Tab-separated table of C-alpha atoms in Angstrom:
chain	number	residue	atom	x	y	z
A	14	ALA	CA	129.655	144.645	30.002
A	15	GLN	CA	127.275	147.522	29.682
A	16	THR	CA	128.202	151.081	28.766
A	17	VAL	CA	126.225	154.306	28.993
A	18	THR	CA	127.114	157.423	27.041
A	19	GLN	CA	125.873	160.956	27.514
A	20	SER	CA	127.190	163.063	24.668
A	21	GLN	CA	126.226	166.470	26.079
A	22	PRO	CA	128.503	167.492	28.957
A	23	GLU	CA	126.671	170.776	29.465
A	24	MET	CA	123.375	172.272	28.400
A	25	SER	CA	121.410	175.368	29.205
A	26	VAL	CA	117.766	176.277	28.782
A	27	GLN	CA	115.601	179.268	29.514
A	28	GLU	CA	113.077	178.982	32.273
A	29	ALA	CA	109.715	177.620	31.053
A	30	GLU	CA	111.235	176.149	27.896
A	31	THR	CA	111.742	172.499	26.990
A	32	VAL	CA	115.077	170.698	26.902
A	33	THR	CA	116.073	167.192	25.876
A	34	LEU	CA	119.044	165.337	27.304
A	35	SER	CA	120.515	162.478	25.293
A	36	CYS	CA	121.665	159.060	26.414
A	37	THR	CA	122.755	155.983	24.518
A	38	TYR	CA	123.722	152.642	25.939
A	39	ASP	CA	125.176	149.385	24.829
A	40	THR	CA	124.172	145.958	26.055
A	41	SER	CA	123.604	142.478	24.720
A	42	GLU	CA	120.932	141.812	27.332
A	43	SER	CA	117.221	142.175	26.699
A	44	ASN	CA	115.880	142.695	30.215
A	45	TYR	CA	117.004	145.795	32.012
A	46	TYR	CA	116.004	149.075	33.594
A	47	LEU	CA	117.004	152.546	32.528
A	48	PHE	CA	117.016	155.544	34.820
A	49	TRP	CA	117.563	159.240	34.894
A	50	TYR	CA	118.974	160.572	38.142
A	51	LYS	CA	119.306	164.205	39.139
A	52	GLN	CA	122.137	165.421	41.346
A	53	PRO	CA	121.596	169.016	42.521
A	54	PRO	CA	124.487	171.034	43.906
A	55	SER	CA	123.728	169.667	47.401
A	56	ARG	CA	124.878	166.310	45.957
A	57	GLN	CA	122.040	163.930	46.892
A	58	MET	CA	121.134	161.838	43.886
A	59	ILE	CA	117.409	161.761	43.208
A	60	LEU	CA	115.574	159.386	40.897
A	61	VAL	CA	113.759	161.356	38.198
A	62	ILE	CA	112.263	158.625	36.091
A	63	ARG	CA	112.731	154.970	35.241
A	64	GLN	CA	111.866	152.727	32.336
A	65	GLU	CA	111.615	148.949	32.142
A	66	ALA	CA	112.986	147.692	28.848
A	67	TYR	CA	110.079	145.319	28.240
A	68	LYS	CA	107.598	148.214	28.326
A	69	GLN	CA	107.049	149.882	24.983
A	70	GLN	CA	105.241	152.837	26.480
A	71	ASN	CA	107.514	155.728	27.381
A	72	ALA	CA	107.577	156.624	31.062
A	73	THR	CA	106.260	160.004	32.210
A	74	GLU	CA	106.541	161.753	35.555
A	75	ASN	CA	104.887	165.171	35.590
A	76	ARG	CA	107.167	167.481	33.555
A	77	PHE	CA	109.654	164.687	32.840
A	78	SER	CA	109.259	162.170	30.058
A	79	VAL	CA	111.514	159.815	28.183
A	80	ASN	CA	111.878	158.733	24.601
A	81	PHE	CA	112.937	155.104	24.810
A	82	GLN	CA	114.108	153.578	21.535
A	83	LYS	CA	115.137	150.016	22.372
A	84	ALA	CA	116.370	149.047	18.928
A	85	ALA	CA	118.502	152.163	18.731
A	86	LYS	CA	119.561	151.794	22.383
A	87	SER	CA	118.608	155.372	23.037
A	88	PHE	CA	116.995	156.822	26.151
A	89	SER	CA	116.526	160.584	26.124
A	90	LEU	CA	114.982	162.733	28.847
A	91	LYS	CA	112.659	165.616	28.034
A	92	ILE	CA	112.059	168.290	30.637
A	93	SER	CA	109.069	170.489	29.892
A	94	ASP	CA	108.391	173.895	31.413
A	95	SER	CA	111.926	174.028	32.859
A	96	GLN	CA	112.233	175.495	36.333
A	97	LEU	CA	115.202	177.021	38.143
A	98	GLY	CA	115.158	174.042	40.510
A	99	ASP	CA	115.906	171.743	37.589
A	100	THR	CA	119.469	173.070	37.539
A	101	ALA	CA	121.601	170.012	38.337
A	102	MET	CA	123.751	167.222	36.969
A	103	TYR	CA	121.677	164.592	35.236
A	104	PHE	CA	122.889	161.032	34.988
A	105	CYS	CA	121.550	158.317	32.769
A	106	ALA	CA	121.948	154.859	34.289
A	107	PHE	CA	121.466	151.208	33.373
A	108	MET	CA	120.711	148.164	35.504
A	109	LEU	CA	120.165	144.572	34.529
A	110	SER	CA	116.885	143.120	35.744
A	111	ASN	CA	117.940	139.508	35.901
A	112	ASN	CA	118.068	139.419	39.682
A	113	ALA	CA	121.825	139.902	39.517
A	114	GLY	CA	121.724	142.666	42.074
A	115	ASN	CA	121.521	146.434	42.223
A	116	MET	CA	124.466	147.474	40.128
A	117	LEU	CA	124.023	150.734	38.247
A	118	THR	CA	126.182	151.701	35.309
A	119	PHE	CA	126.187	155.463	34.919
A	120	GLY	CA	126.859	157.758	32.028
A	121	GLY	CA	129.239	160.654	32.424
A	122	GLY	CA	126.463	163.126	33.195
A	123	THR	CA	125.028	166.291	31.678
A	124	ARG	CA	125.215	169.549	33.596
A	125	LEU	CA	121.961	171.428	33.020
A	126	MET	CA	121.642	175.105	33.766
A	127	VAL	CA	118.201	176.677	33.758
A	128	LYS	CA	118.425	180.412	33.193
A	129	PRO	CA	115.852	182.926	34.409
B	166	LYS	CA	110.621	158.415	56.989
B	167	ALA	CA	114.334	159.077	57.350
B	168	GLY	CA	116.459	158.879	54.228
B	169	VAL	CA	119.830	157.274	53.690
B	170	THR	CA	122.338	158.640	56.190
B	171	GLN	CA	126.056	158.703	55.547
B	172	THR	CA	128.741	159.582	58.058
B	173	PRO	CA	131.045	161.364	58.182
B	174	ARG	CA	130.059	163.911	55.559
B	175	TYR	CA	133.589	165.256	55.155
B	176	LEU	CA	136.970	163.907	56.106
B	177	ILE	CA	140.611	164.515	55.365
B	178	LYS	CA	143.228	161.790	55.513
B	179	THR	CA	146.853	161.435	54.490
B	180	ARG	CA	148.360	158.885	52.171
B	181	GLY	CA	148.862	155.494	53.745
B	182	GLN	CA	146.104	155.904	56.310
B	183	GLN	CA	142.865	153.988	56.301
B	184	VAL	CA	139.300	155.220	56.453
B	185	THR	CA	135.914	153.784	57.381
B	186	LEU	CA	132.681	155.243	56.040
B	187	SER	CA	129.247	154.407	57.362
B	188	CYS	CA	125.848	154.164	55.709
B	189	SER	CA	122.489	153.730	57.402
B	190	PRO	CA	119.835	152.726	54.876
B	191	ILE	CA	116.180	153.632	54.860
B	192	SER	CA	114.297	151.610	57.437
B	193	GLY	CA	113.281	148.256	55.978
B	194	HIS	CA	115.800	148.357	53.153
B	195	ARG	CA	118.113	145.372	53.032
B	196	SER	CA	120.313	146.265	50.081
B	197	VAL	CA	123.139	148.777	50.362
B	198	SER	CA	125.338	149.733	47.415
B	199	TRP	CA	128.411	151.933	47.347
B	200	TYR	CA	129.628	154.173	44.525
B	201	GLN	CA	132.706	156.293	44.042
B	202	GLN	CA	132.264	159.622	42.258
B	203	THR	CA	135.261	161.499	40.871
B	204	PRO	CA	135.551	164.217	38.210
B	205	GLY	CA	137.751	162.000	36.063
B	206	GLN	CA	136.100	158.591	36.331
B	207	GLY	CA	132.547	159.646	37.058
B	208	LEU	CA	130.311	157.332	39.067
B	209	GLN	CA	131.657	153.838	39.544
B	210	PHE	CA	130.097	150.910	41.362
B	211	LEU	CA	132.100	149.600	44.300
B	212	PHE	CA	129.980	146.839	45.808
B	213	GLU	CA	126.537	145.834	47.002
B	214	TYR	CA	125.481	144.086	50.158
B	215	PHE	CA	122.165	142.369	50.662
B	216	SER	CA	121.197	140.665	53.906
B	217	GLU	CA	124.819	140.823	55.093
B	218	THR	CA	126.171	139.145	51.942
B	219	GLN	CA	128.170	140.809	49.207
B	220	ARG	CA	126.208	140.376	45.989
B	221	ASN	CA	128.392	142.235	43.536
B	222	LYS	CA	131.775	143.859	43.448
B	223	GLY	CA	133.072	146.464	41.033
B	224	ASN	CA	136.522	146.687	39.523
B	225	PHE	CA	138.386	148.132	42.480
B	226	PRO	CA	141.528	146.884	44.228
B	227	GLY	CA	141.360	144.830	47.384
B	228	ARG	CA	142.111	147.930	49.459
B	229	PHE	CA	138.419	148.668	49.144
B	230	SER	CA	136.248	146.477	51.313
B	231	GLY	CA	132.883	146.573	52.950
B	232	ARG	CA	130.491	144.802	55.203
B	233	GLN	CA	126.888	144.884	56.270
B	234	PHE	CA	125.493	144.349	59.709
B	235	SER	CA	122.340	142.559	60.772
B	236	ASN	CA	120.488	145.884	61.022
B	237	SER	CA	121.412	146.540	57.350
B	238	ARG	CA	123.822	149.339	58.193
B	239	SER	CA	126.914	149.127	56.056
B	240	GLU	CA	130.483	150.261	56.295
B	241	MET	CA	133.146	150.541	53.667
B	242	ASN	CA	136.832	150.652	54.389
B	243	VAL	CA	139.709	151.868	52.297
B	244	SER	CA	143.171	150.901	53.484
B	245	THR	CA	146.518	152.371	52.497
B	246	LEU	CA	144.943	155.475	51.051
B	247	GLU	CA	146.253	156.928	47.814
B	248	LEU	CA	145.770	160.418	46.414
B	249	GLY	CA	143.480	158.969	43.748
B	250	ASP	CA	141.066	157.770	46.406
B	251	SER	CA	139.934	161.351	46.927
B	252	ALA	CA	136.287	161.246	45.922
B	253	LEU	CA	132.690	161.517	46.933
B	254	TYR	CA	131.533	158.134	48.187
B	255	LEU	CA	127.837	157.570	47.734
B	256	CYS	CA	125.712	154.973	49.423
B	257	ALA	CA	122.370	153.814	48.044
B	258	SER	CA	119.751	151.639	49.655
B	259	SER	CA	116.937	149.565	48.262
B	260	PHE	CA	114.295	147.273	49.671
B	261	SER	CA	115.250	144.455	47.338
B	262	SER	CA	118.180	143.409	45.175
B	263	GLY	CA	117.896	143.097	41.435
B	264	VAL	CA	114.098	143.166	41.376
B	265	THR	CA	112.665	146.681	41.263
B	266	GLY	CA	115.822	148.648	40.606
B	267	GLU	CA	114.823	151.609	42.732
B	268	LEU	CA	117.771	152.969	44.679
B	269	PHE	CA	117.752	155.845	47.157
B	270	PHE	CA	120.998	157.718	47.634
B	271	GLY	CA	122.575	159.432	50.597
B	272	GLU	CA	124.324	162.786	50.422
B	273	GLY	CA	127.726	161.157	50.354
B	274	SER	CA	130.989	161.253	52.253
B	275	ARG	CA	133.589	163.587	50.763
B	276	LEU	CA	137.064	162.094	51.276
B	277	THR	CA	140.166	164.145	50.646
B	278	VAL	CA	143.521	162.381	50.697
B	279	LEU	CA	146.577	164.603	51.161
């Protein structure tokens, strides 16, 4: 079974600054996806960024980037130039990519507050 | 393009009753997954349906069931409700199952059990 751990229940950052959210996971599989999802107060979960485990290059989406360390089983999210709209719960998630279906295993989440 | 639609958005039930929640996926998506979100347990996978077949099931009692129709709409049912079933139930749709991993979530159905 896979587990995902987010060790920071809450974080805050000043607007325009950079913040890094941590995530570690445990699996014996070698082929998988990793995701960061954002859940704003309105509750709809939105995909922020995803990473395929076989890709060594870290994924980047505009102000969002990841630091994927496969050997260390670490997958952190960096948010640059933080904006007030980034205030949300952030969930790290894991999915096997062996055609076993769409089953996400989520971490406990990090509540991020961006302060003006 | 319409997103994932869940109904009802809010509902209140009493212990022992049953409830049915509905999820309409994005047009063209054939996979629908359900998740339960609670403050104590976080986000937990319930089950996934793909082309009307259940592909995976999470570690939930048999009171939790689901189905998918030929138009890919899905329903989940919880029978004999318990207080601990109070949660936000999220539905997610995807074009494929176990291939691209991209899921799109609805806003959820907030169930309160009294």
